[in-house]
């Protein structure tokens, strides 16, 4: 049976290939441009490189937060307040805006599927401006009354918008670069108009914001917030309108792209590439610092530590512990994400948003781990740092779980059958996704009660969780068997009924 | 004709799909293990994540080099000497060793093509140890007489080797995880023995190095160098032997993997992913520093610059210029790399090594750009910094060109027909690859002659090169036409003969 299914999946691939070929031919027959024009290329690698750049930029603003020195005598709460006010806000805002820019980039290159040299160079120019955005936020945060930060920001966004418009115009002037569906559609002009309208909305609003920033700066911030949330507002208004009038306003088929509907498809490949980038940067953030700062000074070792390098390195013990702890946690969260997206067949915009929230918390993890080892044993600060770590892990995990829950609502389209309700791997996937939130919540409450054992408990979880992941399949089967034996001992087990067949799963 | 070729390419894909399916069935029919076992997965994303991690780690040691403060009154040569002795050596050594570890990782996962949860977790453990290697180098460089650095390094390598051996044993115990070719081969046991022998050689040598480091430390370094160059030495010895004896010692078909032959295939996808990672990190290195260090202090702006943020930011002008310059150069080098690998159909180990050399120079670019803007106008230091930048760009570009030259030697296997000798895009590809080395060499000699205009010349090239890339196809056609007109005005042009047809190219 498994083999059969395998065969079917591949058959499907073959059909897809044939369909593509058919489309290519159809497209080729009417687009004479392809003949005349320079060599076109698949955009796959350009997008992978863009994803790598954007994921670095999205996480970069955690560095100033992580490098804020916390004094030992100061209470953690006070320094946290100082952090919270500006640096963390800048980090979160950068993460939000950069992921919005990334989503716009995905939309654009879902329409333009093939590139040539000219588009590749335009995209690089666009990337250069996107990587400059975090700096404008730092300026805005450091000088809230000065309009220079917002001017820089709006200027960048206007130019990015214009470059994107040029990319669209260029793409539509040479239709063989476009998505196959658009390429063969009748109303190419309608598409072009709709997409240009959506893209140019942002630079126009930003231009208005520039004008307002010269007259009445607060209004400029309001306009910028409006630009970001405009698609969501208009979607909600449409939804309310459809409820009030009573009939469903269906998104027409022609609006497949740039519809801003929560079910709008979001290239799964790019969500994975972006997440991989963020997880990789975050996992290595601490080793970057360690390599630069924690190599002891030869002169100091000679005088202070009596030439004993081992003793000198023991000073840095907490940093190493923090590194291995955060690498393991980020690595395992990546592992959960990887397992989840292995079973996702189509990702939607809503799932993308939840993924962004999860990643934003993951970005804070190295910082939290560094804090847990920076304070004296059993101090109040240490307890709070450990609890903050638990909270961050909890939210990073719970948003991953939320992606799956959202996907389950339209499971036929978005999930592989074996993790559907009643699917053979449903319980296993739930266990994988729930393990980290459950452990984090448990650790949080245990440290509340047994505050003097908080550090040992925290370290214990760091050792137990990887082992739990290794044995998870076994544990889930035992748990299911026990539940079955407790509640309905006379019926055959779920597993027997389904004829457990892992070959069905990807 | 173009359409026809397109059709053929897709036909080929379909055939591949069918072959795979056939293989899967064949494999499925004898590996009963698949039935019993937990869900297996394609390893694609695991490898992408590993590539991202390894590319970050390979480039991280450039940070201590870039953050070395150079005094204005000091001559650049002296500070460079100080840099060259330790930090640059550590950077290059890290880059070398990490890429060796990465090549070993590629070999391993060319044999093991499918993964399950257990392998994914083992791989994460392996990655954690690889990311720790740069730190051990810093220790070795800072404390050359202390054996702790080399002990740490050998310890990490021994554990990495053992984990890889466990992965191989696990893979061969469940043959459906293996490469299809190995899976269906008769002598599975021979493969297993050969691969384990190659993998375990490294930890055994390192173990010997640990013992020597306790008795006679210099010997330990010699052994480590021997481990790295062992495959190359044995290959050369084999080659010499075959020349001396007079007959060709052919690598048997069964040694397709782990043969260390210069033509050994190296997954093209992973070479691209690793290069993308390095280019992305290097392109953003300067903005990371700028975001952290170059936001002016509000109090300072008020006192020193009379509350004028614009004036305060002008102080950082050179940093911004360096950022945009290095981003554009790295971006365009990526663009050349992308164009080259778009036409590569199979990458070999020798091409991988040349690519590594090119990337190692790319890693030094942000540093060189930073230097060009750090000194006073028309100083001797500025001139030298500009010349160093030219040298780095030249070598980064010339190694890219070398990849193509090496590929041309076996062009039937490794290159797309349109860039073969006499192919329609041969001249265009040569122009793309030669543009940066030529411009860098030209700028170098111009600055030697017109030393007082070095900065304007350098800035001019930064503006001219992107425009040249945009217009390159046009320029090449004009140049070809002129050459044709000059040398053989009576024959029809090459372009006419070939019936210029870009649809043939990818």
Coordinates of C-alpha atoms in Angstrom, one line a residue, chain A residues 49-50 52-54 56-57 60 124 127-132 281, chain B residues 55 59 62-63 91 274-290 319-335 359 361-367 369:
Chain A
X49 CA 20.2 34.4 -1.4
X50 CA 17.6 37.1 -0.7
X52 CA 19.6 34.5 3.6
X53 CA 20.2 38.3 3.5
X54 CA 16.8 39.2 4.9
X56 CA 20.4 38.1 8.8
X57 CA 19.0 41.6 8.8
X60 CA 20.7 41.7 13.6
X124 CA 20.4 43.2 -5.5
X127 CA 18.3 44.1 -1.0
X128 CA 20.9 46.7 -0.3
X129 CA 18.2 49.2 0.7
X130 CA 16.3 46.6 2.8
X131 CA 19.5 45.8 4.8
X132 CA 19.8 49.5 5.6
X281 CA 22.1 33.0 12.9
Chain B
X55 CA 29.0 29.2 6.2
X59 CA 33.4 33.5 8.1
X62 CA 37.0 37.7 10.1
X63 CA 35.2 39.7 12.8
X91 CA 40.8 33.4 9.8
X274 CA 27.3 27.3 1.2
X275 CA 28.4 30.0 -1.2
X276 CA 25.1 31.9 -0.8
X277 CA 25.6 31.7 3.0
X278 CA 29.1 33.1 2.9
X279 CA 28.2 35.9 0.4
X280 CA 25.1 36.8 2.5
X281 CA 27.1 37.0 5.8
X282 CA 30.0 38.9 4.2
X283 CA 27.6 41.4 2.5
X284 CA 26.0 42.3 5.8
X285 CA 29.1 42.2 8.0
X286 CA 29.5 46.0 7.9
X287 CA 25.9 46.8 8.5
X288 CA 26.0 44.6 11.7
X289 CA 28.8 46.8 13.0
X290 CA 27.1 50.0 11.8
X319 CA 31.4 53.9 7.2
X320 CA 28.3 54.2 5.1
X321 CA 30.3 54.6 1.9
X322 CA 32.3 51.5 2.9
X323 CA 29.1 49.6 3.6
X324 CA 27.5 50.4 0.2
X325 CA 30.7 49.8 -1.6
X326 CA 31.3 46.4 -0.1
X327 CA 27.7 45.3 -0.4
X328 CA 27.7 46.2 -4.1
X329 CA 31.0 44.4 -4.7
X330 CA 30.0 41.3 -2.8
X331 CA 26.6 41.4 -4.4
X332 CA 28.1 41.6 -7.9
X333 CA 30.6 38.8 -7.1
X334 CA 27.6 36.7 -6.0
X335 CA 25.9 37.6 -9.3
X359 CA 35.2 32.7 -0.9
X361 CA 39.1 36.2 -0.4
X362 CA 35.5 37.5 -0.5
X363 CA 35.5 37.2 3.3
X364 CA 38.3 39.8 3.5
X365 CA 36.5 42.3 1.4
X366 CA 34.5 44.2 4.0
X367 CA 37.7 44.7 6.0
X369 CA 36.7 48.4 2.2

